[in-house]
Short mmCIF file of C-alpha atoms in Angstrom, two decimals:
data_model
loop_
_atom_site.label_atom_id
_atom_site.label_comp_id
_atom_site.label_asym_id
_atom_site.label_seq_id
_atom_site.Cartn_x
_atom_site.Cartn_y
_atom_site.Cartn_z
CA MET A 1268 55.79 76.77 -31.19
CA PRO A 1269 55.61 78.00 -34.79
CA ILE A 1270 52.60 80.72 -35.21
CA HIS A 1271 50.63 78.60 -37.21
CA LEU A 1272 50.54 75.90 -34.57
CA THR A 1273 49.81 77.92 -32.28
CA VAL A 1274 47.06 79.24 -34.25
CA VAL A 1275 45.52 75.85 -34.34
CA VAL A 1276 45.98 75.21 -30.35
CA LEU A 1277 44.37 78.13 -29.81
CA ARG A 1278 41.02 77.64 -32.01
CA TRP A 1279 40.87 74.42 -29.97
CA VAL A 1280 40.85 75.98 -26.80
CA GLN A 1281 38.23 78.57 -27.72
CA PHE A 1282 35.93 75.41 -29.82
CA GLY A 1283 36.37 72.87 -26.09
CA SER A 1284 36.00 75.97 -23.63
CA ALA A 1285 32.40 77.15 -26.54
CA VAL A 1286 31.43 74.02 -26.35
CA VAL A 1287 31.65 73.56 -22.26
CA ALA A 1288 30.26 76.92 -21.75
CA LEU A 1289 27.46 76.96 -23.76
CA GLY A 1290 26.26 73.04 -23.35
CA LEU A 1291 26.45 72.47 -19.69
CA PRO A 1292 24.45 75.32 -19.37
CA LEU A 1293 21.48 74.14 -21.94
CA PHE A 1294 22.18 70.78 -20.24
CA GLN A 1295 20.99 72.45 -16.87
CA ALA A 1296 17.89 74.01 -18.44
CA TYR A 1297 16.66 70.91 -19.67
CA ALA A 1298 17.92 68.59 -17.58
CA SER A 1299 16.60 69.32 -14.12
CA VAL A 1300 18.20 67.01 -12.31
CA ALA A 1301 21.40 68.94 -13.14
CA VAL A 1302 20.00 72.05 -12.73
CA SER A 1303 20.92 72.40 -8.95
CA ASN A 1304 24.61 71.00 -9.38
CA PRO A 1305 27.27 73.63 -8.82
CA SER A 1306 30.13 71.54 -10.26
CA ALA A 1307 28.08 71.79 -13.71
CA ARG A 1308 28.04 76.09 -13.12
CA ARG A 1309 31.28 75.89 -11.58
CA VAL A 1310 32.76 74.06 -14.86
CA ALA A 1311 30.97 76.43 -17.11
CA THR A 1312 32.57 79.56 -15.88
CA ILE A 1313 35.46 78.53 -16.39
CA ALA A 1314 34.97 77.43 -19.54
CA GLY A 1315 33.59 80.57 -20.34
CA LEU A 1316 36.54 82.79 -18.66
CA VAL A 1317 38.80 80.39 -20.78
CA LEU A 1318 36.94 81.56 -24.01
CA ALA A 1319 37.24 85.14 -23.18
CA VAL A 1320 41.34 84.71 -22.96
CA ALA A 1321 41.46 82.18 -26.08
CA SER A 1322 39.55 84.43 -27.80
CA ALA A 1323 41.38 87.73 -27.18
CA VAL A 1324 44.83 86.07 -27.27
CA GLY A 1325 43.76 84.03 -30.08
CA LEU A 1326 43.34 87.49 -32.00
CA LEU A 1327 46.82 88.20 -31.36
CA ALA A 1328 48.28 84.63 -33.00
CA GLN A 1329 45.89 85.83 -35.78
CA THR A 1330 47.41 89.10 -36.58
CA ALA A 1331 50.84 87.55 -36.50
CA MET A 1332 50.08 84.44 -38.43
CA MET A 1333 49.09 87.37 -41.27
CA ALA A 1334 51.23 89.82 -40.18
CA GLY A 1335 54.48 87.79 -40.88
CA GLY A 1336 55.41 87.05 -37.35
CA TRP A 1337 55.03 88.71 -33.54
CA GLY A 1338 57.19 91.03 -33.87
CA ALA A 1339 54.84 92.92 -36.58
CA VAL A 1340 51.91 92.65 -33.90
CA ASP A 1341 51.48 96.39 -32.44
CA ALA A 1342 48.56 98.16 -31.80
CA ALA A 1343 47.76 99.09 -35.29
CA ALA A 1344 48.10 95.58 -36.80
CA VAL A 1345 45.26 94.18 -34.43
CA GLY A 1346 43.33 97.52 -35.11
CA TYR A 1347 43.03 96.97 -38.73
CA VAL A 1348 42.34 93.12 -38.23
CA ILE A 1349 39.49 93.67 -35.86
CA GLN A 1350 38.24 96.59 -38.17
CA SER A 1351 38.48 94.96 -41.25
CA MET A 1352 37.78 91.61 -41.19
CA SER A 1353 35.35 89.97 -40.27
CA LEU A 1354 37.72 87.56 -38.37
CA GLY A 1355 39.09 90.28 -36.35
CA THR A 1356 35.78 91.30 -35.71
CA ALA A 1357 34.62 87.87 -34.64
CA HIS A 1358 37.35 87.48 -31.96
CA VAL A 1359 36.05 90.32 -30.09
CA VAL A 1360 32.86 89.69 -29.76
CA ARG A 1361 33.47 85.98 -28.64
CA ALA A 1362 35.32 87.32 -26.11
CA GLY A 1363 32.81 89.86 -24.91
CA LEU A 1364 30.20 87.68 -24.74
CA ALA A 1365 32.19 85.01 -23.02
CA LEU A 1366 32.61 87.50 -20.34
CA LEU A 1367 29.26 88.57 -20.03
CA GLY A 1368 28.00 85.26 -19.51
CA THR A 1369 30.50 84.19 -17.52
CA THR A 1370 29.46 87.19 -15.13
CA VAL A 1371 25.70 86.28 -15.67
CA LEU A 1372 26.57 82.79 -14.40
CA LEU A 1373 28.65 84.02 -11.50
CA LEU A 1374 25.98 86.39 -10.35
CA GLY A 1375 23.12 84.22 -11.35
CA GLY A 1376 23.38 81.75 -7.97
CA GLY A 1377 21.95 79.03 -10.45
CA ARG A 1378 18.83 80.45 -11.12
CA ARG A 1379 16.88 78.97 -14.39
CA SER A 1380 16.84 81.85 -16.10
CA ALA A 1381 20.36 83.26 -15.48
CA VAL A 1382 21.58 79.92 -16.92
CA LEU A 1383 19.19 80.47 -20.01
CA VAL A 1384 20.66 84.11 -20.20
CA ALA A 1385 24.00 82.74 -19.79
CA ALA A 1386 22.95 79.87 -22.27
CA ALA A 1387 21.92 82.58 -24.92
CA LEU A 1388 25.01 84.76 -24.89
CA PHE A 1389 27.79 81.61 -25.12
CA ALA A 1390 25.56 80.94 -28.14
CA GLY A 1391 26.33 83.93 -29.69
CA ALA A 1392 29.99 83.42 -28.82
CA MET A 1393 29.68 79.74 -30.35
CA ALA A 1394 27.65 81.22 -33.75
CA SER A 1395 31.09 83.71 -33.97
CA PHE A 1396 32.91 81.35 -35.38
CA ALA A 1397 31.43 80.99 -38.61
CA TRP A 1398 32.57 85.05 -39.22
CA SER A 1399 36.03 83.83 -38.09
CA GLY A 1400 36.41 80.56 -40.90
CA HIS A 1401 35.69 79.01 -43.96
CA GLY A 1402 31.18 79.86 -43.46
CA ALA A 1403 32.38 83.15 -44.02
CA SER A 1404 34.25 82.86 -47.24
CA SER A 1405 31.24 82.44 -50.00
CA GLU A 1406 29.68 85.39 -51.48
CA GLY A 1407 25.93 86.81 -52.11
CA SER A 1408 23.04 84.72 -51.52
CA ALA A 1409 24.46 81.64 -51.22
CA GLY A 1410 27.17 82.80 -48.89
CA TRP A 1411 24.21 83.53 -46.46
CA VAL A 1412 22.98 80.04 -46.94
CA HIS A 1413 26.57 78.50 -45.98
CA LEU A 1414 26.94 81.28 -43.18
CA ALA A 1415 23.68 79.58 -41.87
CA ALA A 1416 24.78 76.06 -41.89
CA ASP A 1417 27.96 76.82 -40.21
CA VAL A 1418 26.12 78.74 -36.90
CA VAL A 1419 23.91 75.35 -37.23
CA HIS A 1420 26.70 73.39 -37.45
CA ALA A 1421 28.42 74.90 -34.66
CA LEU A 1422 25.24 75.17 -32.19
CA ALA A 1423 24.43 71.60 -32.55
CA ALA A 1424 27.65 70.73 -31.87
CA ALA A 1425 27.75 72.39 -28.47
CA ILE A 1426 24.63 70.69 -27.53
CA TRP A 1427 25.71 66.99 -28.27
CA VAL A 1428 29.24 67.70 -26.86
CA GLY A 1429 28.44 70.13 -23.97
CA ALA A 1430 25.80 66.88 -22.44
CA LEU A 1431 28.31 64.44 -22.92
CA ALA A 1432 30.29 67.06 -21.06
CA GLY A 1433 27.47 67.53 -18.05
CA PHE A 1434 26.88 63.33 -18.25
CA SER A 1435 30.15 63.03 -17.45
CA LEU A 1436 29.71 65.22 -14.47
CA LEU A 1437 26.82 63.09 -13.54
CA LEU A 1438 28.35 60.08 -13.37
CA LEU A 1439 31.49 60.54 -11.88
CA HIS A 1440 29.58 62.25 -8.74
CA ARG A 1441 28.73 59.97 -6.40
CA GLY A 1442 25.60 60.65 -4.25
CA PRO A 1443 22.98 57.99 -3.28
CA ASN A 1444 20.60 59.22 -6.13
CA ASP A 1445 22.93 60.47 -8.69
CA GLY A 1446 22.10 57.10 -10.64
CA GLN A 1447 18.70 57.44 -10.96
CA ALA A 1448 19.36 61.31 -12.07
CA ALA A 1449 22.09 60.21 -14.99
CA ALA A 1450 19.67 57.51 -15.85
CA ARG A 1451 16.63 60.04 -16.35
CA ALA A 1452 18.70 62.75 -17.93
CA LEU A 1453 20.40 60.43 -20.71
CA ALA A 1454 16.69 59.39 -21.40
CA GLY A 1455 15.76 62.63 -21.71
CA PHE A 1456 18.04 63.51 -24.05
CA GLY A 1457 17.23 61.14 -26.84
CA MET A 1458 14.97 63.38 -28.56
CA ILE A 1459 17.14 66.18 -28.63
CA GLY A 1460 20.47 64.34 -29.25
CA THR A 1461 19.07 62.86 -32.23
CA VAL A 1462 17.90 66.39 -33.33
CA ALA A 1463 21.47 67.65 -32.58
CA VAL A 1464 22.88 64.65 -34.86
CA ALA A 1465 20.77 64.95 -38.01
CA ALA A 1466 21.51 69.20 -37.55
CA LEU A 1467 25.10 68.32 -38.05
CA ALA A 1468 24.87 66.27 -40.31
CA PHE A 1469 22.95 67.93 -42.85
CA SER A 1470 24.72 71.42 -42.17
CA GLY A 1471 27.95 69.52 -42.38
CA VAL A 1472 26.39 68.09 -46.26
CA VAL A 1473 25.95 72.02 -46.56
CA ASN A 1474 29.30 73.05 -46.04
CA ALA A 1475 31.29 70.91 -47.53
CA THR A 1476 29.22 71.31 -50.57
CA PHE A 1477 30.68 74.77 -50.41
CA LEU A 1478 34.05 73.30 -49.76
CA VAL A 1479 34.70 70.92 -51.69
CA GLY A 1480 33.41 71.98 -54.81
CA PRO A 1481 32.05 70.13 -57.94
CA ASP A 1482 35.84 69.82 -58.89
CA GLY A 1483 36.88 69.66 -55.71
CA SER A 1484 35.89 65.51 -54.78
CA ARG A 1485 39.61 64.17 -56.32
CA LEU A 1486 41.37 66.43 -53.82
CA LEU A 1487 39.77 65.19 -50.53
CA THR A 1488 42.61 62.78 -50.18
CA SER A 1489 45.30 64.36 -51.51
CA SER A 1490 44.55 68.00 -49.80
CA ALA A 1491 45.81 68.24 -45.89
CA TRP A 1492 41.91 69.64 -45.49
CA GLY A 1493 40.21 66.80 -47.09
CA GLN A 1494 42.46 64.52 -45.03
CA LEU A 1495 41.20 66.28 -41.77
CA LEU A 1496 37.64 66.06 -43.22
CA VAL A 1497 37.96 62.43 -43.42
CA ALA A 1498 39.63 61.67 -40.37
CA LYS A 1499 36.85 63.78 -38.68
CA LEU A 1500 33.85 61.94 -40.38
CA ALA A 1501 35.78 58.65 -39.28
CA LEU A 1502 35.41 60.32 -35.40
CA PHE A 1503 31.81 61.27 -35.98
CA LEU A 1504 30.51 58.37 -37.19
CA LEU A 1505 32.34 56.67 -33.53
CA MET A 1506 30.27 58.99 -31.70
CA VAL A 1507 27.33 58.10 -33.42
CA TRP A 1508 28.06 54.85 -32.67
CA LEU A 1509 29.09 55.40 -29.08
CA ALA A 1510 25.97 57.42 -28.73
CA ALA A 1511 23.46 54.44 -30.26
CA GLN A 1512 25.05 52.17 -27.78
CA ASN A 1513 23.98 54.72 -24.86
CA ARG A 1514 21.03 55.26 -25.93
CA TYR A 1515 19.52 51.85 -27.06
CA SER A 1516 21.48 49.58 -24.44
CA LEU A 1517 23.60 50.72 -21.26
CA THR A 1518 20.57 53.52 -20.77
CA PRO A 1519 18.25 51.14 -20.52
CA ARG A 1520 20.28 48.26 -18.55
CA LEU A 1521 20.73 51.07 -15.85
CA GLU A 1522 16.93 51.88 -15.58
CA ARG A 1523 15.96 48.47 -15.37
CA ALA A 1524 18.92 47.77 -12.26
CA LEU A 1525 16.53 50.75 -10.48
CA ALA A 1526 13.50 49.73 -11.13
CA GLU A 1527 14.41 46.03 -9.95
CA SER A 1528 16.48 47.37 -7.22
CA ARG A 1529 19.98 45.82 -8.17
CA ASP A 1530 22.91 47.04 -7.98
CA SER A 1531 23.67 49.52 -10.58
CA GLU A 1532 27.30 49.95 -10.19
CA GLU A 1533 28.41 48.22 -12.76
CA ALA A 1534 25.52 49.91 -15.07
CA ILE A 1535 27.02 53.21 -14.12
CA GLN A 1536 30.28 52.11 -14.94
CA SER A 1537 29.78 50.74 -18.24
CA LEU A 1538 27.63 54.17 -19.11
CA ARG A 1539 30.56 56.08 -17.83
CA LEU A 1540 33.03 54.51 -19.81
CA SER A 1541 31.17 54.74 -22.95
CA VAL A 1542 30.13 58.09 -22.37
CA GLY A 1543 33.91 59.11 -21.57
CA LEU A 1544 34.81 57.49 -24.73
CA GLU A 1545 32.18 59.76 -26.60
CA LEU A 1546 33.31 63.01 -24.76
CA ALA A 1547 37.11 62.09 -26.08
CA ALA A 1548 36.68 61.03 -29.41
CA GLY A 1549 34.21 64.63 -29.55
CA VAL A 1550 37.23 66.91 -28.44
CA ALA A 1551 39.65 65.17 -31.03
CA LEU A 1552 37.04 66.05 -33.37
CA LEU A 1553 36.97 69.48 -31.89
CA GLY A 1554 41.06 69.56 -32.81
CA LEU A 1555 40.63 68.35 -36.30
CA VAL A 1556 37.80 71.40 -37.00
CA ALA A 1557 40.43 73.65 -35.84
CA ALA A 1558 43.62 72.30 -37.85
CA MET A 1559 41.15 72.51 -40.64
CA GLY A 1560 40.23 76.11 -40.25
CA VAL A 1561 44.12 76.91 -41.46
CA GLN A 1562 44.04 74.94 -44.47
CA THR A 1563 42.76 75.29 -47.86
CA PRO A 1564 39.56 73.43 -48.88
CA PRO A 1565 39.53 71.99 -52.14
CA ALA A 1566 37.24 74.78 -53.49
CA SER A 1567 39.90 77.52 -53.11
CA MET A 1568 42.73 75.74 -54.72
#
C-alpha cells in the first residue's frame, strides 16, 4: 500500500476509534439508562486501545511519508518529528491519553466518576487532532481562533457520532425494557444533538474561512481537497436529515407505541435502520476528513 494511502487509512482508524472512545463514555454519562451497559464500556475500551495503537503506528507512517519511504524511518527520524513538529507531539500525546482513558475504563468498573474521567482523557486525545492537521497551519492570533474552531469541530463530531454508536448498541440489544430505554435516550439526546450540530456547522464555517481563503473558492471544485469538502458537506446534510427524521418522526412513533402498549418492534426496526444509516454516513464522513488531511487546501496553493 502506498505510504500516503496508509497515512489516510490510519487517520481514518484514529478518527473512528477516538469518536467511539469519547462518544460512548459521554453517552453513558448523560443517558443514565446506558451507564450500566457492559457492552458500551467494552466497545469504548477496545476503541481506546485501537486509538493508542493506531496513533503510534500513524506516527511511524507520517515519518515515513515525510522521509521519503519506510526505509528512512529510524529512531532519529521519529525523534525529530516528535521534538520538532506539532504533528509528532500530537501523536504521542494522543496515544498516551488513549492508554490512560482505556486504563480508567478497565479499572473503573462502570462507575460514573470513572466514566467521566475516561471521557475527559479521550476528549484530550480528540482535541489533539487539531494539532496534527490543518487546524495548526494558521499563524498569529488568528491561528488560535482556527485551532479552537478545529478542536470544537472534533469534539462536536465525537458527541454526535459517538452517540449514534451508543444508540446502535441500545437498539441492537434485545431486552424486555430496551425499547423504553432507547426511547428515553433518543428523546434526551435531542437538545445535546442540536447543540452538537450547531457547533459543527459554526466551527466548520470558521475552518473553511481559513482553509479556502478569499481567492480559493474558484479552486473548490478543481482541487482534490475542495471535491472532498463538497462530498463531506453532502454527507453532513444527509446526517442532519436522518437525525431530524429520528427526532421528529421515528422517536415519537416509538414513544406512542410504548405508551399505548402496542407492539413496538416495527418502530424499533425503523429506528435501527435509520440510526444505522446515520452512523454509516458518519463513518464515511470521517474517512473523507482523513483524506482531506493529506491534501492541500486552496488557501495554501
